[in-house]
Amino acid sequence: MEGVLLPVCPSSPSSSATLKPKISIPQRSSFPSSLPTHCSFPQNAAFSHRNSLRSPTFAIAQHEAPVLGKPDNNSVPALPKIDKTGRFCSPRAARELALSIIYAACLEGMDPVRLFEKRMNTRREAGYEFDKKKLLEYNHMSFGGPPVTVESDEEASDLLRHIEEESAIEAEVLTAPPKLVYNTLILRFTRKLLVAVRDAWDNHVLVINKIVPENWKNEPAGKILELCILHLAMSEMAVLETRHQIVINEAVDLGKRFCDGAAPRIINGCLRTFFRELEREESNNRL
């Protein structure tokens, strides 16, 4: 569901008059409505309550993160995300950062490595301070999904207030200078990912054209983010030689976190096809 309006589900004519109307609220996906201008993300809140980098989310497919931060005893333990310096240290943070840079580079028509370095070297405004406590509140594992149904206006207000608070935290984290948010190893890993993407871009464009669905090829401008995820994952597998199980899981999570509809399933299928082709090529080279 696009935007922040609350669709109120009409009650059935046969329902009792004493029943309260149920209000359907989209689960939040977490990218904020305002992002750093130096990354040239669109400022018109394509980051809505549905998943979109056009919004963040990471989860293991069979153990999705609970709605709106509610506890889930069956959820997979989160990876450590903060190191002793108080900065993000999870590889997931690196992939998220790399994806945001690739996406912005596509919108600007710019080399992603140059854009990354430009962002790294951006000077802070006079008097700027960043509260590192926000990093502990930022949730890499927040996840979208189907709308949440509540029983009253009060519950709807509480959920929306929670969404707004998380979005404010994310806006502050994602607009902060990267050196204050990510540790040195994560920034190095991010740059390696971006170099791999840049160097393999032309070859992977040809591969992607063969393996993605026709509707993605017919409307590529509407699938920039999804295609960026494919470029990122394919480059990590082919150039950095990260184990394909890890890369595909992370890419699917990125799809769930930032994209909509069938994108995660399609990304999974495309990357498995790509990996089979990689294996076939390696096998032929050994013969």
mmCIF file of C-alpha atoms in Angstrom:
data_model
loop_
_atom_site.group_PDB
_atom_site.id
_atom_site.type_symbol
_atom_site.label_atom_id
_atom_site.label_comp_id
_atom_site.label_asym_id
_atom_site.label_seq_id
_atom_site.Cartn_x
_atom_site.Cartn_y
_atom_site.Cartn_z
ATOM 1 C CA MET A 1 0.000 0.000 0.000
ATOM 2 C CA GLU A 2 1.438 3.298 -1.014
ATOM 3 C CA GLY A 3 1.603 6.262 1.303
ATOM 4 C CA VAL A 4 0.522 6.763 4.882
ATOM 5 C CA LEU A 5 -3.260 6.715 4.661
ATOM 6 C CA LEU A 6 -5.054 4.196 6.828
ATOM 7 C CA PRO A 7 -7.569 2.221 4.802
ATOM 8 C CA VAL A 8 -10.462 1.376 7.062
ATOM 9 C CA CYS A 9 -11.932 -1.992 6.209
ATOM 10 C CA PRO A 10 -15.735 -1.635 5.900
ATOM 11 C CA SER A 11 -17.645 -3.870 8.244
ATOM 12 C CA SER A 12 -19.762 -6.612 6.787
ATOM 13 C CA PRO A 13 -23.508 -5.900 6.628
ATOM 14 C CA SER A 14 -24.083 -9.065 8.624
ATOM 15 C CA SER A 15 -21.687 -8.104 11.388
ATOM 16 C CA SER A 16 -22.944 -7.111 14.790
ATOM 17 C CA ALA A 17 -23.310 -3.403 15.499
ATOM 18 C CA THR A 18 -21.209 -3.842 18.626
ATOM 19 C CA LEU A 19 -18.109 -4.904 16.696
ATOM 20 C CA LYS A 20 -15.427 -2.286 16.253
ATOM 21 C CA PRO A 21 -14.238 -1.651 12.700
ATOM 22 C CA LYS A 22 -10.841 -3.152 12.006
ATOM 23 C CA ILE A 23 -8.209 -0.810 10.663
ATOM 24 C CA SER A 24 -5.641 -2.218 8.260
ATOM 25 C CA ILE A 25 -2.233 -0.595 8.534
ATOM 26 C CA PRO A 26 0.633 -1.502 6.230
ATOM 27 C CA GLN A 27 3.581 -2.965 8.095
ATOM 28 C CA ARG A 28 6.383 -0.483 8.039
ATOM 29 C CA SER A 29 9.355 -0.896 5.887
ATOM 30 C CA SER A 30 11.983 1.261 7.110
ATOM 31 C CA PHE A 31 13.710 3.692 4.799
ATOM 32 C CA PRO A 32 12.881 7.234 5.878
ATOM 33 C CA SER A 33 10.975 9.710 3.786
ATOM 34 C CA SER A 34 13.962 12.018 3.548
ATOM 35 C CA LEU A 35 17.432 10.854 2.536
ATOM 36 C CA PRO A 36 20.776 12.564 1.995
ATOM 37 C CA THR A 37 20.639 14.846 -0.999
ATOM 38 C CA HIS A 38 24.232 14.029 -1.899
ATOM 39 C CA CYS A 39 23.041 10.516 -2.721
ATOM 40 C CA SER A 40 20.349 11.890 -5.002
ATOM 41 C CA PHE A 41 17.620 9.665 -3.713
ATOM 42 C CA PRO A 42 14.170 10.847 -4.688
ATOM 43 C CA GLN A 43 12.848 13.081 -1.937
ATOM 44 C CA ASN A 44 9.157 12.420 -2.582
ATOM 45 C CA ALA A 45 8.788 9.480 -0.206
ATOM 46 C CA ALA A 46 8.656 6.558 -2.550
ATOM 47 C CA PHE A 47 9.830 5.177 0.785
ATOM 48 C CA SER A 48 6.418 4.408 2.167
ATOM 49 C CA HIS A 49 5.001 1.846 4.528
ATOM 50 C CA ARG A 50 5.501 -0.852 1.964
ATOM 51 C CA ASN A 51 9.045 -2.026 1.382
ATOM 52 C CA SER A 52 10.925 0.283 -0.838
ATOM 53 C CA LEU A 53 14.520 2.099 -1.358
ATOM 54 C CA ARG A 54 12.243 3.263 -2.758
ATOM 55 C CA SER A 55 12.485 1.025 2.948
ATOM 56 C CA PRO A 56 14.712 -1.313 4.975
ATOM 57 C CA THR A 57 14.267 -4.910 6.052
ATOM 58 C CA PHE A 58 16.405 -7.943 6.632
ATOM 59 C CA ALA A 59 15.081 -11.340 7.669
ATOM 60 C CA ILE A 60 15.739 -14.998 7.085
ATOM 61 C CA ALA A 61 12.982 -16.236 4.789
ATOM 62 C CA GLN A 62 11.537 -18.817 7.116
ATOM 63 C CA HIS A 63 11.944 -16.652 10.222
ATOM 64 C CA GLU A 64 10.809 -13.197 9.245
ATOM 65 C CA ALA A 65 11.272 -10.433 11.766
ATOM 66 C CA PRO A 66 8.207 -9.742 13.894
ATOM 67 C CA VAL A 67 5.862 -6.920 13.026
ATOM 68 C CA LEU A 68 6.861 -3.504 14.291
ATOM 69 C CA GLY A 69 9.487 -4.810 16.651
ATOM 70 C CA LYS A 70 7.162 -7.016 18.661
ATOM 71 C CA PRO A 71 9.062 -9.893 20.352
ATOM 72 C CA ASP A 72 9.113 -13.222 18.589
ATOM 73 C CA ASN A 73 10.552 -16.137 20.530
ATOM 74 C CA ASN A 74 11.066 -18.113 17.330
ATOM 75 C CA SER A 75 13.031 -15.447 15.480
ATOM 76 C CA VAL A 76 16.650 -15.993 14.486
ATOM 77 C CA PRO A 77 19.101 -14.105 16.758
ATOM 78 C CA ALA A 78 20.258 -10.886 15.129
ATOM 79 C CA LEU A 79 23.874 -10.560 14.062
ATOM 80 C CA PRO A 80 26.014 -8.266 16.221
ATOM 81 C CA LYS A 81 25.734 -4.872 14.591
ATOM 82 C CA ILE A 82 27.826 -2.532 16.771
ATOM 83 C CA ASP A 83 31.543 -2.916 17.480
ATOM 84 C CA LYS A 84 33.614 -1.473 20.322
ATOM 85 C CA THR A 85 33.888 1.865 18.546
ATOM 86 C CA GLY A 86 30.099 2.151 18.460
ATOM 87 C CA ARG A 87 29.813 1.721 14.675
ATOM 88 C CA PHE A 88 28.004 -0.790 12.477
ATOM 89 C CA CYS A 89 30.093 -3.925 11.956
ATOM 90 C CA SER A 90 27.670 -6.336 10.256
ATOM 91 C CA PRO A 91 28.262 -7.293 6.589
ATOM 92 C CA ARG A 92 24.536 -6.695 6.123
ATOM 93 C CA ALA A 93 25.152 -3.039 6.827
ATOM 94 C CA ALA A 94 27.825 -3.017 4.104
ATOM 95 C CA ARG A 95 25.492 -4.562 1.540
ATOM 96 C CA GLU A 96 22.734 -2.134 2.458
ATOM 97 C CA LEU A 97 25.129 0.799 2.084
ATOM 98 C CA ALA A 98 26.480 -0.552 -1.211
ATOM 99 C CA LEU A 99 22.972 -0.985 -2.577
ATOM 100 C CA SER A 100 22.029 2.586 -1.653
ATOM 101 C CA ILE A 101 25.131 3.873 -3.451
ATOM 102 C CA ILE A 102 24.509 1.763 -6.569
ATOM 103 C CA TYR A 103 20.906 2.896 -6.705
ATOM 104 C CA ALA A 104 21.881 6.556 -6.331
ATOM 105 C CA ALA A 105 24.627 6.130 -8.947
ATOM 106 C CA CYS A 106 22.073 4.750 -11.415
ATOM 107 C CA LEU A 107 19.799 7.718 -10.823
ATOM 108 C CA GLU A 108 22.689 10.144 -11.316
ATOM 109 C CA GLY A 109 24.400 8.265 -14.145
ATOM 110 C CA MET A 110 27.588 8.219 -12.067
ATOM 111 C CA ASP A 111 30.353 5.749 -11.247
ATOM 112 C CA PRO A 112 29.281 4.118 -7.930
ATOM 113 C CA VAL A 113 32.862 4.054 -6.604
ATOM 114 C CA ARG A 114 33.274 7.775 -7.277
ATOM 115 C CA LEU A 115 29.932 8.495 -5.666
ATOM 116 C CA PHE A 116 30.934 6.462 -2.605
ATOM 117 C CA GLU A 117 34.215 8.354 -2.305
ATOM 118 C CA LYS A 118 32.401 11.648 -2.767
ATOM 119 C CA ARG A 119 30.057 10.763 0.070
ATOM 120 C CA MET A 120 32.961 9.628 2.260
ATOM 121 C CA ASN A 121 34.733 12.946 1.747
ATOM 122 C CA THR A 122 31.710 15.189 2.236
ATOM 123 C CA ARG A 123 32.448 17.724 4.940
ATOM 124 C CA ARG A 124 30.248 17.919 7.985
ATOM 125 C CA GLU A 125 28.248 21.038 8.541
ATOM 126 C CA ALA A 126 29.499 23.363 11.266
ATOM 127 C CA GLY A 127 28.201 22.304 14.653
ATOM 128 C CA TYR A 128 26.973 18.930 13.391
ATOM 129 C CA GLU A 129 26.793 16.215 16.042
ATOM 130 C CA PHE A 130 25.665 12.616 15.683
ATOM 131 C CA ASP A 131 24.156 10.636 18.540
ATOM 132 C CA LYS A 132 25.648 7.139 18.321
ATOM 133 C CA LYS A 133 22.885 5.795 20.541
ATOM 134 C CA LYS A 134 20.711 5.976 17.439
ATOM 135 C CA LEU A 135 22.728 3.118 15.940
ATOM 136 C CA LEU A 136 21.498 0.782 18.678
ATOM 137 C CA GLU A 137 17.918 1.748 17.900
ATOM 138 C CA TYR A 138 18.328 1.329 14.130
ATOM 139 C CA ASN A 139 16.940 -2.039 13.062
ATOM 140 C CA HIS A 140 18.580 -3.784 10.084
ATOM 141 C CA MET A 141 16.124 -6.617 10.568
ATOM 142 C CA SER A 142 12.856 -4.691 10.390
ATOM 143 C CA PHE A 143 10.586 -6.265 7.864
ATOM 144 C CA GLY A 144 7.531 -5.298 5.878
ATOM 145 C CA GLY A 145 4.832 -7.707 4.856
ATOM 146 C CA PRO A 146 1.051 -7.794 4.757
ATOM 147 C CA PRO A 147 -0.986 -5.099 6.505
ATOM 148 C CA VAL A 148 -1.455 -5.291 10.247
ATOM 149 C CA THR A 149 -5.053 -5.307 11.480
ATOM 150 C CA VAL A 150 -5.864 -3.409 14.672
ATOM 151 C CA GLU A 151 -9.103 -3.114 16.584
ATOM 152 C CA SER A 152 -9.276 0.593 17.370
ATOM 153 C CA ASP A 153 -8.169 4.068 16.409
ATOM 154 C CA GLU A 154 -5.983 4.124 19.523
ATOM 155 C CA GLU A 155 -4.038 1.053 18.390
ATOM 156 C CA ALA A 156 -3.701 2.550 14.915
ATOM 157 C CA SER A 157 -2.316 5.757 16.407
ATOM 158 C CA ASP A 158 0.193 3.825 18.523
ATOM 159 C CA LEU A 159 1.435 1.859 15.525
ATOM 160 C CA LEU A 160 1.776 4.949 13.367
ATOM 161 C CA ARG A 161 3.627 6.745 16.165
ATOM 162 C CA HIS A 162 6.017 3.788 16.363
ATOM 163 C CA ILE A 163 6.527 3.956 12.586
ATOM 164 C CA GLU A 164 7.264 7.669 12.723
ATOM 165 C CA GLU A 165 9.752 7.245 15.574
ATOM 166 C CA GLU A 166 11.653 4.513 13.719
ATOM 167 C CA SER A 167 11.648 6.544 10.514
ATOM 168 C CA ALA A 168 13.095 9.529 12.364
ATOM 169 C CA ILE A 169 15.903 7.340 13.754
ATOM 170 C CA GLU A 170 16.649 5.928 10.312
ATOM 171 C CA ALA A 171 16.644 9.369 8.719
ATOM 172 C CA GLU A 172 19.249 10.505 11.235
ATOM 173 C CA VAL A 173 21.413 7.388 10.789
ATOM 174 C CA LEU A 174 21.277 7.311 6.995
ATOM 175 C CA THR A 175 22.045 11.004 6.556
ATOM 176 C CA ALA A 176 25.040 10.859 8.903
ATOM 177 C CA PRO A 177 28.606 10.805 7.492
ATOM 178 C CA PRO A 178 29.490 7.131 6.782
ATOM 179 C CA LYS A 179 32.654 7.259 8.887
ATOM 180 C CA LEU A 180 30.509 7.942 11.950
ATOM 181 C CA VAL A 181 28.121 5.082 11.203
ATOM 182 C CA TYR A 182 30.201 2.202 9.737
ATOM 183 C CA ASN A 183 33.506 0.848 10.998
ATOM 184 C CA THR A 184 36.606 0.747 8.801
ATOM 185 C CA LEU A 185 36.232 -2.910 7.787
ATOM 186 C CA ILE A 186 32.635 -2.390 6.687
ATOM 187 C CA LEU A 187 33.574 0.676 4.641
ATOM 188 C CA ARG A 188 36.389 -1.301 2.973
ATOM 189 C CA PHE A 189 34.022 -4.169 2.224
ATOM 190 C CA THR A 190 31.484 -1.733 0.801
ATOM 191 C CA ARG A 191 34.100 -0.273 -1.528
ATOM 192 C CA LYS A 192 35.180 -3.762 -2.656
ATOM 193 C CA LEU A 193 31.557 -4.540 -3.476
ATOM 194 C CA LEU A 194 31.191 -1.325 -5.462
ATOM 195 C CA VAL A 195 34.421 -1.891 -7.405
ATOM 196 C CA ALA A 196 33.255 -5.417 -8.258
ATOM 197 C CA VAL A 197 29.890 -4.097 -9.439
ATOM 198 C CA ARG A 198 31.483 -1.396 -11.574
ATOM 199 C CA ASP A 199 34.028 -3.722 -13.184
ATOM 200 C CA ALA A 200 31.490 -6.452 -14.008
ATOM 201 C CA TRP A 201 28.610 -4.139 -14.920
ATOM 202 C CA ASP A 202 28.671 -4.494 -18.715
ATOM 203 C CA ASN A 203 28.990 -8.286 -18.636
ATOM 204 C CA HIS A 204 26.238 -8.622 -16.071
ATOM 205 C CA VAL A 205 23.895 -6.383 -18.038
ATOM 206 C CA LEU A 206 23.986 -9.001 -20.796
ATOM 207 C CA VAL A 207 23.444 -11.854 -18.346
ATOM 208 C CA ILE A 208 20.592 -10.088 -16.563
ATOM 209 C CA ASN A 209 18.896 -9.434 -19.889
ATOM 210 C CA LYS A 210 18.738 -13.190 -20.436
ATOM 211 C CA ILE A 211 17.490 -14.275 -17.028
ATOM 212 C CA VAL A 212 15.022 -11.654 -15.792
ATOM 213 C CA PRO A 213 11.294 -11.771 -16.619
ATOM 214 C CA GLU A 214 10.031 -9.943 -19.698
ATOM 215 C CA ASN A 215 8.107 -7.371 -17.670
ATOM 216 C CA TRP A 216 11.341 -6.330 -15.940
ATOM 217 C CA LYS A 217 12.953 -5.798 -19.342
ATOM 218 C CA ASN A 218 9.929 -3.935 -20.664
ATOM 219 C CA GLU A 219 9.889 -1.475 -17.789
ATOM 220 C CA PRO A 220 13.496 -1.231 -16.553
ATOM 221 C CA ALA A 221 13.008 2.275 -15.146
ATOM 222 C CA GLY A 222 10.525 0.803 -12.672
ATOM 223 C CA LYS A 223 12.919 -1.979 -11.685
ATOM 224 C CA ILE A 224 16.119 -0.030 -11.063
ATOM 225 C CA LEU A 225 16.344 -1.134 -7.451
ATOM 226 C CA GLU A 226 15.672 -4.793 -8.236
ATOM 227 C CA LEU A 227 18.290 -4.757 -10.998
ATOM 228 C CA CYS A 228 20.775 -3.098 -8.643
ATOM 229 C CA ILE A 229 20.286 -5.960 -6.177
ATOM 230 C CA LEU A 230 21.036 -8.449 -8.958
ATOM 231 C CA HIS A 231 24.177 -6.556 -9.986
ATOM 232 C CA LEU A 232 25.360 -6.414 -6.372
ATOM 233 C CA ALA A 233 24.784 -10.123 -5.708
ATOM 234 C CA MET A 234 26.142 -11.346 -9.045
ATOM 235 C CA SER A 235 29.310 -9.301 -8.609
ATOM 236 C CA GLU A 236 29.855 -10.553 -5.084
ATOM 237 C CA MET A 237 29.507 -14.161 -6.267
ATOM 238 C CA ALA A 238 31.538 -13.859 -9.460
ATOM 239 C CA VAL A 239 34.227 -11.351 -8.472
ATOM 240 C CA LEU A 240 34.603 -11.602 -4.691
ATOM 241 C CA GLU A 241 33.705 -15.330 -4.721
ATOM 242 C CA THR A 242 31.569 -15.169 -1.584
ATOM 243 C CA ARG A 243 29.685 -18.420 -1.032
ATOM 244 C CA HIS A 244 26.573 -18.376 -3.170
ATOM 245 C CA GLN A 245 24.265 -19.485 -0.335
ATOM 246 C CA ILE A 246 25.200 -16.395 1.677
ATOM 247 C CA VAL A 247 24.935 -14.020 -1.265
ATOM 248 C CA ILE A 248 21.574 -15.322 -2.458
ATOM 249 C CA ASN A 249 20.086 -15.217 1.041
ATOM 250 C CA GLU A 250 21.302 -11.664 1.529
ATOM 251 C CA ALA A 251 20.007 -10.583 -1.876
ATOM 252 C CA VAL A 252 16.596 -12.092 -1.204
ATOM 253 C CA ASP A 253 16.539 -10.273 2.128
ATOM 254 C CA LEU A 254 17.400 -7.021 0.362
ATOM 255 C CA GLY A 255 14.527 -7.694 -2.005
ATOM 256 C CA LYS A 256 12.160 -8.262 0.901
ATOM 257 C CA ARG A 257 13.494 -5.198 2.662
ATOM 258 C CA PHE A 258 13.384 -2.727 -0.170
ATOM 259 C CA CYS A 259 11.174 -4.078 -2.953
ATOM 260 C CA ASP A 260 7.604 -5.142 -3.477
ATOM 261 C CA GLY A 261 5.510 -8.043 -4.669
ATOM 262 C CA ALA A 262 7.274 -11.002 -6.250
ATOM 263 C CA ALA A 263 10.698 -9.316 -6.408
ATOM 264 C CA PRO A 264 12.355 -11.488 -3.694
ATOM 265 C CA ARG A 265 11.192 -14.697 -5.383
ATOM 266 C CA ILE A 266 12.336 -13.502 -8.821
ATOM 267 C CA ILE A 267 15.695 -12.344 -7.443
ATOM 268 C CA ASN A 268 16.162 -15.777 -5.867
ATOM 269 C CA GLY A 269 15.399 -17.563 -9.135
ATOM 270 C CA CYS A 270 17.620 -15.285 -11.229
ATOM 271 C CA LEU A 271 20.588 -15.677 -8.906
ATOM 272 C CA ARG A 272 20.258 -19.453 -8.750
ATOM 273 C CA THR A 273 20.229 -19.519 -12.564
ATOM 274 C CA PHE A 274 23.283 -17.250 -12.606
ATOM 275 C CA PHE A 275 25.137 -19.489 -10.139
ATOM 276 C CA ARG A 276 24.408 -22.612 -12.185
ATOM 277 C CA GLU A 277 25.881 -20.856 -15.210
ATOM 278 C CA LEU A 278 28.954 -19.895 -13.185
ATOM 279 C CA GLU A 279 29.413 -23.513 -12.120
ATOM 280 C CA ARG A 280 29.003 -24.704 -15.696
ATOM 281 C CA GLU A 281 31.640 -22.258 -16.934
ATOM 282 C CA GLU A 282 34.079 -23.278 -14.194
ATOM 283 C CA SER A 283 33.508 -26.940 -15.008
ATOM 284 C CA ASN A 284 34.161 -26.323 -18.705
ATOM 285 C CA ASN A 285 37.326 -24.378 -17.910
ATOM 286 C CA ARG A 286 38.666 -27.277 -15.867
ATOM 287 C CA LEU A 287 38.193 -29.753 -18.739
#
